[in-house]
Coordinates of C-alpha atoms in Angstrom, one line a residue:
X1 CA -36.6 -7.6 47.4
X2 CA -34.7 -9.8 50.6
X3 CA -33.1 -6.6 51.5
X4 CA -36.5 -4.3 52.1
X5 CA -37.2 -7.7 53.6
X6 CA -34.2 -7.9 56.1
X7 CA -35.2 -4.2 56.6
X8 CA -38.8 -4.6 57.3
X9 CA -38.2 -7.4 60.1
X10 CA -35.5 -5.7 62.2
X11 CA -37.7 -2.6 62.1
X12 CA -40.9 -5.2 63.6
X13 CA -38.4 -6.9 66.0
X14 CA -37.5 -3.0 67.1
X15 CA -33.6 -3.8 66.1
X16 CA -33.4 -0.9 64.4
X17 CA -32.6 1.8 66.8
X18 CA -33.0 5.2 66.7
X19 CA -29.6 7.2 66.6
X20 CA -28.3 8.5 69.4
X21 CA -30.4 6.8 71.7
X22 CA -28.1 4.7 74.4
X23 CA -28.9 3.1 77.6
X24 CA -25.8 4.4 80.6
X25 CA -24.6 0.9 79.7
X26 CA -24.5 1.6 76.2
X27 CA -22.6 4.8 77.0
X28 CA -20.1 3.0 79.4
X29 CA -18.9 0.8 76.7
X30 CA -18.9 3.0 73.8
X31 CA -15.3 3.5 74.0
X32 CA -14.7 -0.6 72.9
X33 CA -15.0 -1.2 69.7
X34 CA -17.1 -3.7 67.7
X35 CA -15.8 -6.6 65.3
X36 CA -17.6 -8.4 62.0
X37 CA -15.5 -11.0 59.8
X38 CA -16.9 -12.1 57.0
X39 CA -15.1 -15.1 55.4
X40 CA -15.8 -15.9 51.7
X41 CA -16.0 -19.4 50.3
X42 CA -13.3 -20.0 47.9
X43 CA -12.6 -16.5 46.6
X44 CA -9.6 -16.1 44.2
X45 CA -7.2 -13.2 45.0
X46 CA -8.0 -11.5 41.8
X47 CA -11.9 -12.7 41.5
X48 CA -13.0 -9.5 42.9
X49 CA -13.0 -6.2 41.2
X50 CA -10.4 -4.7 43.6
X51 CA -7.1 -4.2 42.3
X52 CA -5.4 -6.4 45.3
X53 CA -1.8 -5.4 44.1
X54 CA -1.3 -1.6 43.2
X55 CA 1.3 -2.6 40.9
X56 CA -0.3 -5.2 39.1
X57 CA -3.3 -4.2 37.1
X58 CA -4.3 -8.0 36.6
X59 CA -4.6 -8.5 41.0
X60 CA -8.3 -6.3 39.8
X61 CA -10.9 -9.2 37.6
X62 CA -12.6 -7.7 34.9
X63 CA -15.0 -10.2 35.2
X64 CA -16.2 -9.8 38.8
X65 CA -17.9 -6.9 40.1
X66 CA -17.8 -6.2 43.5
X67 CA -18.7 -2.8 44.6
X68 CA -19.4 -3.9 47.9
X69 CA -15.8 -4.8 48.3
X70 CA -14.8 -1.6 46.8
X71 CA -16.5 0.2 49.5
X72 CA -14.0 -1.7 52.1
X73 CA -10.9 -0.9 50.1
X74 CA -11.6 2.5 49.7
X75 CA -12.6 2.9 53.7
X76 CA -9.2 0.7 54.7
X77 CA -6.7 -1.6 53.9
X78 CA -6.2 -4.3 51.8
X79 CA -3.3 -6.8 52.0
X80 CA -1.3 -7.7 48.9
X81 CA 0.1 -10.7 50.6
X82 CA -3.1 -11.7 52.5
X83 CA -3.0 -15.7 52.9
X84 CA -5.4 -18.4 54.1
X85 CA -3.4 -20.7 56.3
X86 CA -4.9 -23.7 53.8
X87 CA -6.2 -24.5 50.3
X88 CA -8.9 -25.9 52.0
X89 CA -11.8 -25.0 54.4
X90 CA -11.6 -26.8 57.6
X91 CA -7.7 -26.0 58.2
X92 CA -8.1 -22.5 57.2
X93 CA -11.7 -22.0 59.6
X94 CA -9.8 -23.4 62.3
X95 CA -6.9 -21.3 62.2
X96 CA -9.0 -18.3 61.7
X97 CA -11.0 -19.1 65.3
X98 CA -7.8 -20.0 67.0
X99 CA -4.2 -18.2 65.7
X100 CA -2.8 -21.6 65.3
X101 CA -1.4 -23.0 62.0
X102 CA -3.4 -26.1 60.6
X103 CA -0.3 -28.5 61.0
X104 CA 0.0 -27.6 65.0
X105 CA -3.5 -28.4 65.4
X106 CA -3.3 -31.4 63.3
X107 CA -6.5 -30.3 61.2
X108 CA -4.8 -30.4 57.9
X109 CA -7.9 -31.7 55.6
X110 CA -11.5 -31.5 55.3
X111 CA -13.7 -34.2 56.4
X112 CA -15.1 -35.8 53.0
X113 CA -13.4 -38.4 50.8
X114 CA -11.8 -41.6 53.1
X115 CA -14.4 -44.6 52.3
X116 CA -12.4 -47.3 53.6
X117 CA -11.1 -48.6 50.5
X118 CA -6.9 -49.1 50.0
X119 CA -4.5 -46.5 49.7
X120 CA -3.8 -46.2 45.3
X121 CA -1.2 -43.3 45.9
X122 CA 2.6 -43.4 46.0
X123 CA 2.1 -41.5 49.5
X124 CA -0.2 -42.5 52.8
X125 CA -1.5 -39.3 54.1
X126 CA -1.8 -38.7 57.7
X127 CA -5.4 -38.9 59.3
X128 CA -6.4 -35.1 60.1
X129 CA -8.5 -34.2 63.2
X130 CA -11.5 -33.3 62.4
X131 CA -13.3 -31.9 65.2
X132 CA -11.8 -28.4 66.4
X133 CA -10.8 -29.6 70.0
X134 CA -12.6 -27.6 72.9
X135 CA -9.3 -26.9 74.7
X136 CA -8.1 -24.5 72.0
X137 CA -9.0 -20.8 73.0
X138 CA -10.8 -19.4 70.2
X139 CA -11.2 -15.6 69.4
X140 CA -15.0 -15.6 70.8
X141 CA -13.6 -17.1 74.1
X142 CA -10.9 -14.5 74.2
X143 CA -13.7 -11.7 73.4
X144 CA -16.3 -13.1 75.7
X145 CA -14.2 -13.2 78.5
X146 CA -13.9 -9.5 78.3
X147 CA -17.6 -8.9 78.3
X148 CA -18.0 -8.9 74.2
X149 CA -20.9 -10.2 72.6
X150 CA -19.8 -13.3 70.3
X151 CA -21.4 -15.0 67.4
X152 CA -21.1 -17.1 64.1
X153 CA -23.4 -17.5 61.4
X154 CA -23.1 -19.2 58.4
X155 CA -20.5 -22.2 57.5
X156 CA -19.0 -23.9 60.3
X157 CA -17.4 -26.8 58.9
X158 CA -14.8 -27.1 62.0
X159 CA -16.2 -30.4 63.8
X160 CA -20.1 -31.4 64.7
X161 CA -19.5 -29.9 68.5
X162 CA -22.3 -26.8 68.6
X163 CA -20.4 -23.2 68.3
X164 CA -21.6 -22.4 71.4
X165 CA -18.4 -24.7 73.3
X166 CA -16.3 -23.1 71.8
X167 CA -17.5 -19.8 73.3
X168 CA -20.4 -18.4 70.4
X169 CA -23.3 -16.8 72.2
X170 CA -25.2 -17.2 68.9
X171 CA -24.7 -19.3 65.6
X172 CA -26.5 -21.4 63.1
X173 CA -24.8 -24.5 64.5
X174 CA -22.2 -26.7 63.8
X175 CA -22.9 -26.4 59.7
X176 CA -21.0 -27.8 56.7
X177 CA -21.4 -27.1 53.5
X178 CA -25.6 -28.3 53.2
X179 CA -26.2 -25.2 55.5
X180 CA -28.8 -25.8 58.6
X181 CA -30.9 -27.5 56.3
X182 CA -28.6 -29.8 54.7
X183 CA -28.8 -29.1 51.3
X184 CA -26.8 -29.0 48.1
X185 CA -27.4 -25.2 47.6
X186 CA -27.9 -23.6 50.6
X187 CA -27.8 -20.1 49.3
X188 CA -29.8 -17.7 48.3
X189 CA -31.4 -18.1 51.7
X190 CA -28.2 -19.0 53.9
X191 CA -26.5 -15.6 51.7
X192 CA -29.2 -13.3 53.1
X193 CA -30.2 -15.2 56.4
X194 CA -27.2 -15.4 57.8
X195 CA -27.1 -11.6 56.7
X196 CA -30.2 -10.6 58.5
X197 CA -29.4 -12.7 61.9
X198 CA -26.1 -10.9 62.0
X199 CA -27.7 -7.7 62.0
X200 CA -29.6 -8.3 64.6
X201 CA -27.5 -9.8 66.3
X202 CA -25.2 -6.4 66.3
X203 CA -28.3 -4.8 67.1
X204 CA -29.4 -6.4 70.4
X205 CA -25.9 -6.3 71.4
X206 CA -26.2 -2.6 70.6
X207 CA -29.3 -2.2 72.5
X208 CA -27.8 -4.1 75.4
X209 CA -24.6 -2.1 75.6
X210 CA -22.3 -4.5 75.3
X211 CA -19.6 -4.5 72.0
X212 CA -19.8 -7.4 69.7
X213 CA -17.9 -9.8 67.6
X214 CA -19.7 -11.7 64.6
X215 CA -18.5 -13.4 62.4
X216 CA -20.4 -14.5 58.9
X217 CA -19.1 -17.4 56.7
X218 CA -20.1 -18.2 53.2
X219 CA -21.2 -21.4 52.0
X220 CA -20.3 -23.2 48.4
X221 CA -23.0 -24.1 45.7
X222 CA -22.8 -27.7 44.7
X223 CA -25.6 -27.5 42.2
X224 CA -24.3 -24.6 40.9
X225 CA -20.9 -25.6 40.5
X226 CA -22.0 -29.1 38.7
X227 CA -24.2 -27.1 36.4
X228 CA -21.6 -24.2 35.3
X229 CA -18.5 -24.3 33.4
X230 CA -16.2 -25.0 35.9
X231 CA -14.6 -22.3 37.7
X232 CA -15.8 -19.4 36.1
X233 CA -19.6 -19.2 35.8
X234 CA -20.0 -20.7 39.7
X235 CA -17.5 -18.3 41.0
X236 CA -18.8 -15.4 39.2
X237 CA -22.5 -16.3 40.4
X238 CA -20.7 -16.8 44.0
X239 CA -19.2 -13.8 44.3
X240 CA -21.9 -11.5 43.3
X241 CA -24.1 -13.2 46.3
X242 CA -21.1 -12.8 48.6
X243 CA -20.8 -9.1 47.9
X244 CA -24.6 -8.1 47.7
X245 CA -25.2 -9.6 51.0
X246 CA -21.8 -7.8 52.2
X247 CA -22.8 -4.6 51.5
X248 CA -25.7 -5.2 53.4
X249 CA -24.2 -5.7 56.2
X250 CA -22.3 -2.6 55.7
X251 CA -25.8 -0.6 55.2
X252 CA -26.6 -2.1 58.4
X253 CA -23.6 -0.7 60.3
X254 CA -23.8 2.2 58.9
X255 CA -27.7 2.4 59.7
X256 CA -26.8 1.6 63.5
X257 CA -24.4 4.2 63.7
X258 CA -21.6 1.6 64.2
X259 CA -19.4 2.4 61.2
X260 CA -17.2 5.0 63.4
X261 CA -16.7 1.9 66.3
X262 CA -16.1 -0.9 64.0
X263 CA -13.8 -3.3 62.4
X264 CA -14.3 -5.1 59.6
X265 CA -12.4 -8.0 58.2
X266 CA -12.7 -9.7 55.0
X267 CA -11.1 -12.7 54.0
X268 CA -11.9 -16.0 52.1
X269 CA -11.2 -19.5 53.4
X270 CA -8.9 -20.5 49.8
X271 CA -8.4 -19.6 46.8
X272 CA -10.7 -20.4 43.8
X273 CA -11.2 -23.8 42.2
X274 CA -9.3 -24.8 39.3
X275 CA -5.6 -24.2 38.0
X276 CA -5.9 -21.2 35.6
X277 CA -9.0 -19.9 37.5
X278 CA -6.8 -17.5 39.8
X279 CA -4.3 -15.9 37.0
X280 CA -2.4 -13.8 37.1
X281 CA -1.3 -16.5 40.1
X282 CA -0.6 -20.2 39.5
X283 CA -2.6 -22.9 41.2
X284 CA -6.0 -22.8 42.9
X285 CA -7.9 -24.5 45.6
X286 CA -6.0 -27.9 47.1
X287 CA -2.6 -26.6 46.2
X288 CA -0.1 -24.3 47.8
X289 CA 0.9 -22.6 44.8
X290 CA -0.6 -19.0 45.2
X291 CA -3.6 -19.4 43.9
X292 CA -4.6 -21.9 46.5
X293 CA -3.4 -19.7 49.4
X294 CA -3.7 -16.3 48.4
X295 CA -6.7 -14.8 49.2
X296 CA -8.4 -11.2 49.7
X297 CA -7.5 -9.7 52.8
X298 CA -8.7 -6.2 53.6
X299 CA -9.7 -4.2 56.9
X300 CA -11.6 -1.1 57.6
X301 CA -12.3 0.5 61.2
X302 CA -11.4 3.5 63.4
X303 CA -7.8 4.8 62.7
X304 CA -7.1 2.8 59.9
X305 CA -6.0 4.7 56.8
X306 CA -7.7 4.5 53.5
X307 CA -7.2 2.9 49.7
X308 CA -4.2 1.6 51.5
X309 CA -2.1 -1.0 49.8
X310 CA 0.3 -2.9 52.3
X311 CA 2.5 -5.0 51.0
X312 CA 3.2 -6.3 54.5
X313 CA 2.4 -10.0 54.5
X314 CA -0.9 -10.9 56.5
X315 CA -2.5 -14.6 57.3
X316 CA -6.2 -15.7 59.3
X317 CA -4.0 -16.4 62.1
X318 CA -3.3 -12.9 62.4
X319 CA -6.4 -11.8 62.6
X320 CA -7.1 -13.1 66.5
X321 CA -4.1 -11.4 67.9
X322 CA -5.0 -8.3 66.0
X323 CA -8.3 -8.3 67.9
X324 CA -7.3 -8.7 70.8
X325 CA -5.4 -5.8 70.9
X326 CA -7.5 -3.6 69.4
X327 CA -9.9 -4.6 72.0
X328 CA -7.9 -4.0 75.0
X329 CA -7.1 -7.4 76.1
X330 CA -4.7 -7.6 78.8
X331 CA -4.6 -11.0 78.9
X332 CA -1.9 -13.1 77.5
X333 CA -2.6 -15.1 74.6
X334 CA -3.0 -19.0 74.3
X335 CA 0.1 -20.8 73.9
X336 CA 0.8 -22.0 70.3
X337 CA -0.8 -18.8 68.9
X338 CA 1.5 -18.6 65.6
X339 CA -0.4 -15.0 64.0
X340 CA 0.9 -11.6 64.7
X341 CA -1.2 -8.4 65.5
X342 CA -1.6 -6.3 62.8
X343 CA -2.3 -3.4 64.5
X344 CA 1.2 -1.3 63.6
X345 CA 0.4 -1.7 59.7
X346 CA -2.9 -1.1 60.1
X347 CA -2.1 2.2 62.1
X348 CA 0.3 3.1 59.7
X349 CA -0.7 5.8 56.6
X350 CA 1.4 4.0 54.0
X351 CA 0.4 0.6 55.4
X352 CA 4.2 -0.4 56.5
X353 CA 4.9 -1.8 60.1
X354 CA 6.4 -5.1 61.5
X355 CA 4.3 -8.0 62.4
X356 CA 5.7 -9.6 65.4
X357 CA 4.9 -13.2 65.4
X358 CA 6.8 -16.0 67.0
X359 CA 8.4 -17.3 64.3
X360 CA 9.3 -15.4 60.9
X361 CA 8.2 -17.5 58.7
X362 CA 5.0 -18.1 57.4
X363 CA 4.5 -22.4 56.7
X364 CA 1.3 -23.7 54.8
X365 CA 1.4 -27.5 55.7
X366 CA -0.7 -30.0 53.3
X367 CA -0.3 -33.4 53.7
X368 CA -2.6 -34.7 51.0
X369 CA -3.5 -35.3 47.7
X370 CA -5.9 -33.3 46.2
X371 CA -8.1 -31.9 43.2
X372 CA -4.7 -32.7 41.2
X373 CA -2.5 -30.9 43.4
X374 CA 0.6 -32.8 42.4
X375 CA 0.7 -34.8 46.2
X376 CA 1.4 -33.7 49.7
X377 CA 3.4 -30.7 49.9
X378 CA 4.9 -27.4 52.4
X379 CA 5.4 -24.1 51.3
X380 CA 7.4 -21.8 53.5
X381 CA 7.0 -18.1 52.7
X382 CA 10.4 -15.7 53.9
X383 CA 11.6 -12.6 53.2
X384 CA 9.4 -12.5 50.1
X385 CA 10.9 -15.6 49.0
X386 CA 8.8 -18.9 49.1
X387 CA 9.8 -22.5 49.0
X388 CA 7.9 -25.5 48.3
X389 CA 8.8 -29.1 49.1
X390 CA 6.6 -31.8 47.4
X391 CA 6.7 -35.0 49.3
X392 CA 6.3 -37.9 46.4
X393 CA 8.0 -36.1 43.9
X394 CA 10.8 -35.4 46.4
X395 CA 11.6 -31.9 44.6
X396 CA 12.0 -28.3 46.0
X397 CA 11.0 -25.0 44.2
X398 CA 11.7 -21.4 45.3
X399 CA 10.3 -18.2 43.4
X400 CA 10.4 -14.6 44.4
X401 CA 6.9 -13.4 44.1
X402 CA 7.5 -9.9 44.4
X403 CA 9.2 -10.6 40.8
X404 CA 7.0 -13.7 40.1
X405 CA 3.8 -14.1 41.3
X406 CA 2.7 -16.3 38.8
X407 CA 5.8 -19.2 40.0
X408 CA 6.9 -19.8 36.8
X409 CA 10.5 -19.2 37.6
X410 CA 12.5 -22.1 39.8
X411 CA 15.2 -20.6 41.9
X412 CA 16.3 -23.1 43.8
X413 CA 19.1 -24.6 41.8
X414 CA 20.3 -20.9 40.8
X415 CA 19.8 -19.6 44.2
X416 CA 21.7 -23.1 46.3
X417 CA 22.3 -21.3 50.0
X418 CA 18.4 -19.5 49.8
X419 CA 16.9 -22.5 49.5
X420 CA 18.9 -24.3 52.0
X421 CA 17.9 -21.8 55.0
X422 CA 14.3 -22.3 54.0
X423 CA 14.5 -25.8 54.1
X424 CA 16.2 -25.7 57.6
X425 CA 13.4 -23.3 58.9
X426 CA 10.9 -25.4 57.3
X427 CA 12.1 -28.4 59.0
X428 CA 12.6 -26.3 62.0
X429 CA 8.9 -25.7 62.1
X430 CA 7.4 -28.9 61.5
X431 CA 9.5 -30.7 63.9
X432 CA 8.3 -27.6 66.6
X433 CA 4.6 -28.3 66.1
X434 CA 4.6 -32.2 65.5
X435 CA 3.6 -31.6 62.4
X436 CA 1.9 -35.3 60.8
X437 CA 3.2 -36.4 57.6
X438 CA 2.8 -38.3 54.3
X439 CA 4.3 -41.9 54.6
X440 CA 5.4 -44.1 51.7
X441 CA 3.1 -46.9 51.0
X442 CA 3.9 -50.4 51.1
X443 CA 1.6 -51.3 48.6
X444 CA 2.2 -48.7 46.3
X445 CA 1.6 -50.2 42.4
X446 CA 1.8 -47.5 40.2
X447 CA 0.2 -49.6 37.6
X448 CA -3.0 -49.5 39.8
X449 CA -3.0 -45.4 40.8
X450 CA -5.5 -44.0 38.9
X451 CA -5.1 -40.9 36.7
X452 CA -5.0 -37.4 38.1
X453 CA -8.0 -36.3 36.0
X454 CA -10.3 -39.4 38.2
X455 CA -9.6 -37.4 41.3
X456 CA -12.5 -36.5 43.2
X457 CA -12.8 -33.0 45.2
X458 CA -12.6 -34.4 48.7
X459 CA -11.2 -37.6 48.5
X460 CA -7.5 -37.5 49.1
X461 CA -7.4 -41.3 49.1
X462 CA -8.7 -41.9 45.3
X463 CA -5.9 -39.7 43.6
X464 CA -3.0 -40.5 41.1
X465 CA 0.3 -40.4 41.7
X466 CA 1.5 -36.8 41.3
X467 CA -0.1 -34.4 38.5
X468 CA -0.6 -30.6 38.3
X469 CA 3.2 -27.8 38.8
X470 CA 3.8 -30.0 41.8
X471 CA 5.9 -32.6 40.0
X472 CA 8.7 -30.6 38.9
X473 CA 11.3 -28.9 40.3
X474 CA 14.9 -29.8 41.6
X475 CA 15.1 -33.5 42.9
X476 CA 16.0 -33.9 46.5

């Protein structure tokens, strides 16, 4: 029923066109090619029913059906190693919009969960920014620049300053999770709403000759996550809104004519909630272990080869360089930009290519305690090795995830000179971008730090000492 209605009110606002009709304008800027990203809200890397991995039967859910999703991976490519830069929204948004890492912009948490009271954990965390500062050049400044169309609907959640400063033509506003209305389930209606505005937007832009970027992001259901089994029943509800309003917006591409002149990413902002919620990976949503951080990543548009499996590793900070190349720009990018254009994989039939970034390393800084995430920690991903340092606990683990995606084998004491060089780069890194971290605290009493099961989603502040994988390891 929503999607005759979507239908029936772009064909009354005359947003749907007739094919083949272009204005000289239109024809003049045919040749530059359109962009939508659509970001999930906490989608697992296996809680879609893609098979992520091609050799691992489990990366595909058998509990979530997505045949929305299916259409994209069998049009493109989808990333085995695709990564949000955060287990948690605001870092991962922000490095989306801007190619820069959440510990160079110092936006490292989410705003929810400091009341004032004293610090219980072993650990002070640092104080994140907030508020995505208007001096960083985001991917609709970059586009707009060059003439492009540029706008967000959907979840913001990257400051209160209106989209439009930070270069949106078009947006919803500067939303967080309670939608433009401010409520505890924005969806159905922000699902499809934000569905139907995108469409038109692409539509107008279409109608105005000029190509477009729009972007749609997802938001969460608090009622529905307090009223279903946690993890499972919400995220399975989740994701089938996610993916029936997503392959409405590929109907509406395809319906403009558009398919053949546009790119499509998909991503998710972290992985899903809960710590056996993401198997076969370990970890979920607040951690760094995979199944905080890994994500689905795929990406469809002209020239790109399809039900392609790259096993090239792939981040949101990628995403803005890629862009900018496949739309011409001759313009250098911003300084601090850490993602790599994508473009050679994505140009390549068996989805191999090199991803030239300015450093090698991938780092996923997080600060903070969280959702039991065993305290603040870094992981550094190298060479398909990956190291994680955990600040309270003062202990270092290294897996191979080609061989161990799951993390349940510690290499670090076996494996002494490995983990050395990715503790060097990692400190390397931090120390590049100023990267703020954990203190001890003066008035730590563990006899007073409550227990890991009290901690709150959202308040970093409240949490025991410790908890969760993140306690063990080899002691620094």
């Amino acid at each position: 029923m929503m999607r005759r209605a979507i239908n029936c009110r772009l064909l009354a606002a005359g947003l749907i066109l007739p094919v083949g009709v272009v204005s000289p304008a239109a024809a003049a800027e045919a040749q530059r090619p359109n962009f939508v990203v659509l970001m999930a809200e906490a989608q697992g890397w296996a809680q879609t029913s893609v098979q992520m991995d091609d050799q691992v039967p489990a990366s595909r859910s058998r509990t979530f059906n997505t045949p929305a999703l299916e259409r994209l991976a069998k049009s493109g490519m989808r990333f085995t190693y695709g990564y949000a830069l955060s287990p948690r929204c605001t870092p991962s948004r922000a490095a989306l919009f801007t190619g820069r890492g959440p510990a160079a912009l110092r936006m490292t948490y989410v705003g929810a969960g400091r009341d004032g009271g004293p610090v219980r954990t072993a650990l002070i965390p640092p104080e994140p920014l907030l508020e995505l500062p208007t001096s960083e050049v985001t991917v609709a400044e970059l586009l707009r620049d060059v003439g492009y169309a540029t706008a967000h609907f959907g979840k913001w959640h990257v400051g209160r300053t209106d989209p439009s400063r930070h270069g949106f033509d078009a947006s919803d506003g500067a939303t967080s999770n309670g939608g433009p209305d401010n409520v505890a389930s924005p969806n159905p209606k922000q699902a499809y709403g934000m569905t139907e505005r995108g469409l038109a937007f692409m539509a107008k832009a279409q109608a105005e000759g000029r190509p477009f970027y729009v972007q749609m992001s997802h938001y969460p259901n608090q009622e529905r996550k307090e009223g279903a089994r946690p993890g499972r029943d919400s995220a399975v509800a989740d994701a089938d809104e996610i993916d029936k309003t997503f392959g409405l917006v590929l109907d509406g591409i395809a319906r403009l004519g558009l398919t053949g002149t546009t790119y499509i990413f998909y991503t998710a902002d972290h992985g899903g909630q809960g710590r056996t919620g993401n198997a076969p990976l370990s970890g979920g949503k607040g951690s760094v272990l995979e199944g905080g951080l890994r994500v689905p990543f795929l990406v469809s548009g002209p020239g790109i080869p399809g039900n392609v499996c790259s096993r090239v590793p792939a981040t949101a900070c990628d995403i803005l360089p890629t862009i900018a190349e496949l739309a011409g720009s001759r313009s250098p990018l911003a300084a601090g930009v850490e993602g790599g254009s994508l473009v050679p994989v994505l140009r390549d039939p068996a989805g191999r290519g090199v991803v030239r970034r300015p450093r090698e390393e991938l780092v996923f800084h997080f600060p903070h305690y969280d959702l039991g995430n065993g305290g603040p920690a870094t992981a550094i991903l190298l060479g398909g090795f990956k190291l994680i340092r955990n600040y309270e606990a003062r202990t270092v683990r290294m897996f191979e995830l080609e061989k161990d995606p799951g993390e349940s084998r510690d290499l670090a004491a076996s494996m002494p000179a490995k983990a050395a060089e990715l503790e060097a780069r990692l400190n390397e890194y931090l120390k590049a971008v100023g990267a703020q971290m954990a203190r001890a605290n003066p008035d730590y009493d563990p006899s007073k730090a409550p227990d890991p099961t009290e901690r709150r989603e959202g308040d970093e502040r409240r949490g025991g000492k410790g908890g969760g994988k993140g306690g063990g390891g080899k002691k620094r």
